[in-house]
Amino acid sequence: MLLVPVNEYKVRIKGMHYFIKTDKDLEYVNRVVEKLNERLSEIEQNLKAPDTQKLAVMAAFSFAAENMQLQEEKDGVTIKLDEIINKTA
């Protein structure tokens, strides 16, 4: 079993402090936290009575939908590349 180095960082998300354990470096973690805070702020602006739990669920849904769309696009590109490779083979 390969041991993965684990770093622990203290981050601030929507004014609350959290400890994050990851194998990523601080720059990466800060970019993720910045993206999350941006998304939470966007969602909060659209909600009439924002609460932390609803914000978290909506942000999770938003990121999951974005991830699914990117995966579908990647799969489509892979299929097209396979078709092109098979035509030239």
CSV table of N, CA, C and O in Angstrom, one decimal:
chain,number,residue,atom,x,y,z
A,1,MET,N,0.8,-1.2,0.0
A,1,MET,CA,0.0,0.0,0.0
A,1,MET,C,0.9,1.2,0.0
A,1,MET,O,1.8,1.4,0.8
A,2,LEU,N,0.6,2.1,-0.9
A,2,LEU,CA,1.4,3.4,-1.1
A,2,LEU,C,0.8,4.4,-0.1
A,2,LEU,O,-0.4,4.7,-0.1
A,3,LEU,N,1.7,5.0,0.7
A,3,LEU,CA,1.2,6.1,1.6
A,3,LEU,C,1.2,7.4,0.9
A,3,LEU,O,2.2,7.8,0.2
A,4,VAL,N,0.1,8.1,1.0
A,4,VAL,CA,-0.1,9.4,0.3
A,4,VAL,C,0.2,10.5,1.4
A,4,VAL,O,-0.4,10.4,2.5
A,5,PRO,N,1.1,11.4,1.1
A,5,PRO,CA,1.3,12.5,2.1
A,5,PRO,C,0.1,13.3,2.3
A,5,PRO,O,-0.6,13.6,1.3
A,6,VAL,N,-0.2,13.6,3.5
A,6,VAL,CA,-1.4,14.3,3.9
A,6,VAL,C,-1.0,15.6,4.5
A,6,VAL,O,-0.3,15.7,5.4
A,7,ASN,N,-1.6,16.7,3.9
A,7,ASN,CA,-1.4,18.0,4.5
A,7,ASN,C,-2.7,18.4,5.1
A,7,ASN,O,-3.7,18.1,4.7
A,8,GLU,N,-2.5,19.2,6.2
A,8,GLU,CA,-3.7,19.8,6.8
A,8,GLU,C,-3.7,21.3,6.8
A,8,GLU,O,-2.7,21.9,7.1
A,9,TYR,N,-4.8,21.9,6.3
A,9,TYR,CA,-4.8,23.3,6.2
A,9,TYR,C,-6.1,23.8,6.9
A,9,TYR,O,-7.1,23.2,6.9
A,10,LYS,N,-5.9,25.0,7.4
A,10,LYS,CA,-7.1,25.7,8.0
A,10,LYS,C,-7.6,26.6,6.9
A,10,LYS,O,-6.9,27.5,6.5
A,11,VAL,N,-8.9,26.5,6.6
A,11,VAL,CA,-9.5,27.3,5.5
A,11,VAL,C,-10.7,28.0,6.1
A,11,VAL,O,-11.3,27.6,7.1
A,12,ARG,N,-11.1,29.1,5.4
A,12,ARG,CA,-12.3,29.9,5.8
A,12,ARG,C,-13.3,29.8,4.7
A,12,ARG,O,-13.0,30.3,3.5
A,13,ILE,N,-14.4,29.2,5.0
A,13,ILE,CA,-15.5,29.1,4.0
A,13,ILE,C,-16.8,29.8,4.6
A,13,ILE,O,-17.2,29.4,5.7
A,14,LYS,N,-17.2,30.8,3.9
A,14,LYS,CA,-18.4,31.6,4.4
A,14,LYS,C,-18.2,32.0,5.9
A,14,LYS,O,-19.1,31.9,6.7
A,15,GLY,N,-17.0,32.5,6.2
A,15,GLY,CA,-16.8,33.0,7.5
A,15,GLY,C,-16.5,31.9,8.6
A,15,GLY,O,-16.2,32.3,9.7
A,16,MET,N,-16.6,30.7,8.3
A,16,MET,CA,-16.4,29.6,9.2
A,16,MET,C,-15.0,29.0,8.9
A,16,MET,O,-14.6,28.8,7.8
A,17,HIS,N,-14.3,28.6,10.0
A,17,HIS,CA,-13.0,27.9,9.8
A,17,HIS,C,-13.2,26.4,9.8
A,17,HIS,O,-13.9,25.8,10.6
A,18,TYR,N,-12.5,25.7,8.8
A,18,TYR,CA,-12.5,24.3,8.7
A,18,TYR,C,-11.1,23.8,8.5
A,18,TYR,O,-10.2,24.5,8.0
A,19,PHE,N,-10.8,22.6,9.0
A,19,PHE,CA,-9.5,22.0,8.7
A,19,PHE,C,-9.7,21.0,7.6
A,19,PHE,O,-10.6,20.1,7.7
A,20,ILE,N,-8.9,21.1,6.6
A,20,ILE,CA,-9.0,20.2,5.4
A,20,ILE,C,-7.7,19.4,5.4
A,20,ILE,O,-6.6,19.9,5.4
A,21,LYS,N,-7.9,18.0,5.2
A,21,LYS,CA,-6.7,17.1,5.0
A,21,LYS,C,-6.8,16.7,3.6
A,21,LYS,O,-7.8,16.2,3.1
A,22,THR,N,-5.6,16.8,2.9
A,22,THR,CA,-5.5,16.5,1.5
A,22,THR,C,-4.1,16.2,1.1
A,22,THR,O,-3.2,16.6,1.8
A,23,ASP,N,-3.9,15.6,-0.1
A,23,ASP,CA,-2.6,15.4,-0.6
A,23,ASP,C,-2.2,16.6,-1.5
A,23,ASP,O,-1.1,16.6,-2.0
A,24,LYS,N,-3.1,17.6,-1.7
A,24,LYS,CA,-2.8,18.7,-2.5
A,24,LYS,C,-2.0,19.8,-1.8
A,24,LYS,O,-2.0,19.8,-0.5
A,25,ASP,N,-1.4,20.7,-2.5
A,25,ASP,CA,-0.7,21.8,-1.9
A,25,ASP,C,-1.6,23.0,-1.5
A,25,ASP,O,-2.8,23.0,-1.9
A,26,LEU,N,-1.1,23.9,-0.8
A,26,LEU,CA,-1.9,25.0,-0.3
A,26,LEU,C,-2.4,25.9,-1.4
A,26,LEU,O,-3.6,26.3,-1.3
A,27,GLU,N,-1.7,26.1,-2.5
A,27,GLU,CA,-2.2,26.9,-3.6
A,27,GLU,C,-3.4,26.2,-4.2
A,27,GLU,O,-4.4,26.9,-4.5
A,28,TYR,N,-3.4,24.9,-4.4
A,28,TYR,CA,-4.6,24.2,-4.9
A,28,TYR,C,-5.8,24.4,-4.0
A,28,TYR,O,-6.9,24.7,-4.4
A,29,VAL,N,-5.5,24.1,-2.7
A,29,VAL,CA,-6.6,24.2,-1.7
A,29,VAL,C,-7.2,25.6,-1.7
A,29,VAL,O,-8.4,25.8,-1.7
A,30,ASN,N,-6.4,26.7,-1.8
A,30,ASN,CA,-6.9,28.0,-1.8
A,30,ASN,C,-7.7,28.3,-3.0
A,30,ASN,O,-8.7,29.0,-3.0
A,31,ARG,N,-7.3,27.7,-4.2
A,31,ARG,CA,-8.1,27.9,-5.4
A,31,ARG,C,-9.5,27.3,-5.3
A,31,ARG,O,-10.5,27.8,-5.7
A,32,VAL,N,-9.5,26.1,-4.7
A,32,VAL,CA,-10.8,25.4,-4.4
A,32,VAL,C,-11.7,26.2,-3.5
A,32,VAL,O,-12.9,26.4,-3.7
A,33,VAL,N,-11.1,26.6,-2.4
A,33,VAL,CA,-11.8,27.4,-1.4
A,33,VAL,C,-12.4,28.7,-2.0
A,33,VAL,O,-13.5,29.1,-1.8
A,34,GLU,N,-11.6,29.4,-2.8
A,34,GLU,CA,-12.0,30.6,-3.5
A,34,GLU,C,-13.2,30.3,-4.4
A,34,GLU,O,-14.2,31.0,-4.4
A,35,LYS,N,-13.1,29.2,-5.2
A,35,LYS,CA,-14.2,28.8,-6.1
A,35,LYS,C,-15.5,28.5,-5.3
A,35,LYS,O,-16.6,28.9,-5.7
A,36,LEU,N,-15.3,27.8,-4.2
A,36,LEU,CA,-16.5,27.4,-3.4
A,36,LEU,C,-17.1,28.7,-2.8
A,36,LEU,O,-18.3,28.8,-2.8
A,37,ASN,N,-16.3,29.6,-2.3
A,37,ASN,CA,-16.9,30.8,-1.7
A,37,ASN,C,-17.6,31.7,-2.7
A,37,ASN,O,-18.6,32.2,-2.5
A,38,GLU,N,-17.0,31.7,-4.0
A,38,GLU,CA,-17.7,32.4,-5.1
A,38,GLU,C,-19.0,31.8,-5.4
A,38,GLU,O,-20.0,32.5,-5.5
A,39,ARG,N,-19.1,30.5,-5.5
A,39,ARG,CA,-20.3,29.8,-5.8
A,39,ARG,C,-21.3,30.0,-4.7
A,39,ARG,O,-22.5,30.2,-5.0
A,40,LEU,N,-20.9,29.9,-3.5
A,40,LEU,CA,-21.8,30.1,-2.3
A,40,LEU,C,-22.4,31.5,-2.4
A,40,LEU,O,-23.6,31.7,-2.1
A,41,SER,N,-21.6,32.5,-2.7
A,41,SER,CA,-22.1,33.9,-2.7
A,41,SER,C,-23.1,34.0,-3.8
A,41,SER,O,-24.1,34.7,-3.7
A,42,GLU,N,-22.8,33.4,-5.0
A,42,GLU,CA,-23.7,33.5,-6.1
A,42,GLU,C,-25.1,32.9,-5.8
A,42,GLU,O,-26.1,33.5,-6.0
A,43,ILE,N,-25.1,31.8,-5.1
A,43,ILE,CA,-26.3,31.1,-4.7
A,43,ILE,C,-27.0,31.9,-3.7
A,43,ILE,O,-28.2,32.1,-3.7
A,44,GLU,N,-26.3,32.4,-2.7
A,44,GLU,CA,-26.9,33.2,-1.6
A,44,GLU,C,-27.6,34.4,-2.1
A,44,GLU,O,-28.6,34.8,-1.6
A,45,GLN,N,-27.1,35.0,-3.2
A,45,GLN,CA,-27.7,36.2,-3.8
A,45,GLN,C,-29.1,35.9,-4.4
A,45,GLN,O,-30.0,36.7,-4.4
A,46,ASN,N,-29.2,34.6,-4.8
A,46,ASN,CA,-30.5,34.2,-5.5
A,46,ASN,C,-31.5,33.7,-4.5
A,46,ASN,O,-32.7,33.5,-4.9
A,47,LEU,N,-31.1,33.4,-3.3
A,47,LEU,CA,-32.0,32.9,-2.3
A,47,LEU,C,-32.6,34.0,-1.4
A,47,LEU,O,-31.9,34.9,-1.1
A,48,LYS,N,-33.9,33.9,-1.1
A,48,LYS,CA,-34.5,35.0,-0.4
A,48,LYS,C,-34.2,34.9,1.1
A,48,LYS,O,-34.0,35.9,1.8
A,49,ALA,N,-34.1,33.7,1.6
A,49,ALA,CA,-33.8,33.5,3.1
A,49,ALA,C,-32.7,32.4,3.1
A,49,ALA,O,-32.9,31.3,3.5
A,50,PRO,N,-31.5,32.8,2.8
A,50,PRO,CA,-30.4,31.8,2.8
A,50,PRO,C,-30.1,31.3,4.2
A,50,PRO,O,-30.1,32.0,5.2
A,51,ASP,N,-29.8,30.0,4.2
A,51,ASP,CA,-29.3,29.4,5.4
A,51,ASP,C,-28.2,28.4,5.0
A,51,ASP,O,-28.1,28.0,3.9
A,52,THR,N,-27.3,28.2,6.0
A,52,THR,CA,-26.1,27.5,5.7
A,52,THR,C,-26.3,26.1,5.1
A,52,THR,O,-25.7,25.7,4.1
A,53,GLN,N,-27.3,25.3,5.6
A,53,GLN,CA,-27.5,24.0,5.0
A,53,GLN,C,-28.0,24.1,3.6
A,53,GLN,O,-27.5,23.3,2.8
A,54,LYS,N,-28.9,25.0,3.3
A,54,LYS,CA,-29.5,25.1,2.0
A,54,LYS,C,-28.4,25.5,1.0
A,54,LYS,O,-28.3,25.0,-0.1
A,55,LEU,N,-27.6,26.5,1.5
A,55,LEU,CA,-26.4,26.9,0.6
A,55,LEU,C,-25.5,25.8,0.3
A,55,LEU,O,-25.1,25.6,-0.9
A,56,ALA,N,-25.2,25.0,1.3
A,56,ALA,CA,-24.3,23.8,1.1
A,56,ALA,C,-24.9,22.8,0.1
A,56,ALA,O,-24.2,22.3,-0.8
A,57,VAL,N,-26.1,22.5,0.2
A,57,VAL,CA,-26.8,21.5,-0.6
A,57,VAL,C,-26.8,22.1,-2.1
A,57,VAL,O,-26.5,21.4,-3.0
A,58,MET,N,-27.2,23.4,-2.2
A,58,MET,CA,-27.3,24.0,-3.5
A,58,MET,C,-25.9,24.0,-4.2
A,58,MET,O,-25.8,23.8,-5.4
A,59,ALA,N,-24.9,24.4,-3.4
A,59,ALA,CA,-23.5,24.4,-4.0
A,59,ALA,C,-23.1,23.0,-4.4
A,59,ALA,O,-22.5,22.8,-5.5
A,60,ALA,N,-23.4,22.0,-3.6
A,60,ALA,CA,-23.0,20.6,-3.9
A,60,ALA,C,-23.7,20.2,-5.2
A,60,ALA,O,-23.1,19.6,-6.1
A,61,PHE,N,-25.0,20.5,-5.3
A,61,PHE,CA,-25.8,20.2,-6.5
A,61,PHE,C,-25.2,20.9,-7.7
A,61,PHE,O,-25.0,20.3,-8.8
A,62,SER,N,-24.8,22.2,-7.6
A,62,SER,CA,-24.3,22.9,-8.7
A,62,SER,C,-23.0,22.3,-9.2
A,62,SER,O,-22.7,22.1,-10.4
A,63,PHE,N,-22.1,22.0,-8.2
A,63,PHE,CA,-20.8,21.4,-8.6
A,63,PHE,C,-21.0,20.0,-9.2
A,63,PHE,O,-20.3,19.6,-10.1
A,64,ALA,N,-21.9,19.2,-8.7
A,64,ALA,CA,-22.2,17.9,-9.2
A,64,ALA,C,-22.7,18.0,-10.6
A,64,ALA,O,-22.3,17.2,-11.5
A,65,ALA,N,-23.6,18.9,-10.9
A,65,ALA,CA,-24.2,19.1,-12.2
A,65,ALA,C,-23.1,19.5,-13.2
A,65,ALA,O,-23.0,19.0,-14.3
A,66,GLU,N,-22.2,20.4,-12.7
A,66,GLU,CA,-21.1,20.9,-13.6
A,66,GLU,C,-20.1,19.8,-13.9
A,66,GLU,O,-19.7,19.6,-15.0
A,67,ASN,N,-19.9,18.9,-12.9
A,67,ASN,CA,-19.0,17.8,-13.0
A,67,ASN,C,-19.6,16.8,-14.0
A,67,ASN,O,-18.9,16.3,-14.9
A,68,MET,N,-20.9,16.5,-13.9
A,68,MET,CA,-21.5,15.6,-14.8
A,68,MET,C,-21.5,16.1,-16.2
A,68,MET,O,-21.2,15.4,-17.2
A,69,GLN,N,-21.7,17.4,-16.4
A,69,GLN,CA,-21.7,18.0,-17.8
A,69,GLN,C,-20.3,17.8,-18.4
A,69,GLN,O,-20.1,17.5,-19.5
A,70,LEU,N,-19.3,18.1,-17.6
A,70,LEU,CA,-17.9,18.0,-18.1
A,70,LEU,C,-17.6,16.6,-18.4
A,70,LEU,O,-16.9,16.3,-19.4
A,71,GLN,N,-18.1,15.6,-17.6
A,71,GLN,CA,-17.8,14.2,-17.9
A,71,GLN,C,-18.5,13.8,-19.2
A,71,GLN,O,-17.9,13.0,-20.0
A,72,GLU,N,-19.7,14.2,-19.4
A,72,GLU,CA,-20.5,13.9,-20.6
A,72,GLU,C,-19.7,14.5,-21.8
A,72,GLU,O,-19.6,13.8,-22.9
A,73,GLU,N,-19.2,15.7,-21.7
A,73,GLU,CA,-18.5,16.3,-22.8
A,73,GLU,C,-17.2,15.6,-23.1
A,73,GLU,O,-16.9,15.3,-24.2
A,74,LYS,N,-16.5,15.1,-22.0
A,74,LYS,CA,-15.3,14.4,-22.2
A,74,LYS,C,-15.6,13.0,-22.9
A,74,LYS,O,-14.9,12.6,-23.8
A,75,ASP,N,-16.7,12.4,-22.4
A,75,ASP,CA,-17.1,11.1,-23.1
A,75,ASP,C,-17.4,11.3,-24.5
A,75,ASP,O,-17.0,10.5,-25.4
A,76,GLY,N,-18.1,12.4,-24.9
A,76,GLY,CA,-18.4,12.7,-26.3
A,76,GLY,C,-17.1,12.9,-27.1
A,76,GLY,O,-17.0,12.4,-28.2
A,77,VAL,N,-16.2,13.6,-26.6
A,77,VAL,CA,-14.9,13.8,-27.3
A,77,VAL,C,-14.2,12.5,-27.4
A,77,VAL,O,-13.6,12.2,-28.5
A,78,THR,N,-14.2,11.7,-26.4
A,78,THR,CA,-13.5,10.4,-26.5
A,78,THR,C,-14.1,9.5,-27.6
A,78,THR,O,-13.4,8.9,-28.4
A,79,ILE,N,-15.5,9.5,-27.7
A,79,ILE,CA,-16.2,8.7,-28.7
A,79,ILE,C,-15.8,9.3,-30.1
A,79,ILE,O,-15.5,8.5,-31.0
A,80,LYS,N,-15.8,10.6,-30.3
A,80,LYS,CA,-15.4,11.2,-31.6
A,80,LYS,C,-14.0,10.8,-31.9
A,80,LYS,O,-13.7,10.5,-33.1
A,81,LEU,N,-13.1,10.9,-31.0
A,81,LEU,CA,-11.7,10.5,-31.2
A,81,LEU,C,-11.5,9.1,-31.6
A,81,LEU,O,-10.8,8.7,-32.6
A,82,ASP,N,-12.3,8.2,-31.0
A,82,ASP,CA,-12.3,6.8,-31.3
A,82,ASP,C,-12.8,6.6,-32.7
A,82,ASP,O,-12.2,5.8,-33.5
A,83,GLU,N,-13.8,7.3,-33.1
A,83,GLU,CA,-14.4,7.2,-34.5
A,83,GLU,C,-13.3,7.7,-35.5
A,83,GLU,O,-13.1,7.0,-36.6
A,84,ILE,N,-12.7,8.8,-35.2
A,84,ILE,CA,-11.6,9.3,-36.1
A,84,ILE,C,-10.5,8.3,-36.3
A,84,ILE,O,-10.0,8.0,-37.4
A,85,ILE,N,-10.0,7.7,-35.1
A,85,ILE,CA,-8.9,6.8,-35.2
A,85,ILE,C,-9.3,5.5,-35.9
A,85,ILE,O,-8.5,5.0,-36.7
A,86,ASN,N,-10.5,5.1,-35.7
A,86,ASN,CA,-11.0,3.8,-36.4
A,86,ASN,C,-11.1,4.1,-37.9
A,86,ASN,O,-10.9,3.2,-38.7
A,87,LYS,N,-11.5,5.3,-38.3
A,87,LYS,CA,-11.6,5.6,-39.8
A,87,LYS,C,-10.3,5.6,-40.4
A,87,LYS,O,-10.1,5.3,-41.6
A,88,THR,N,-9.3,6.1,-39.7
A,88,THR,CA,-7.9,6.2,-40.3
A,88,THR,C,-7.1,4.9,-40.2
A,88,THR,O,-6.0,4.8,-40.8
A,89,ALA,N,-7.6,3.9,-39.4
A,89,ALA,CA,-6.8,2.7,-39.2
A,89,ALA,C,-7.0,1.7,-40.3
A,89,ALA,O,-7.8,1.7,-41.1
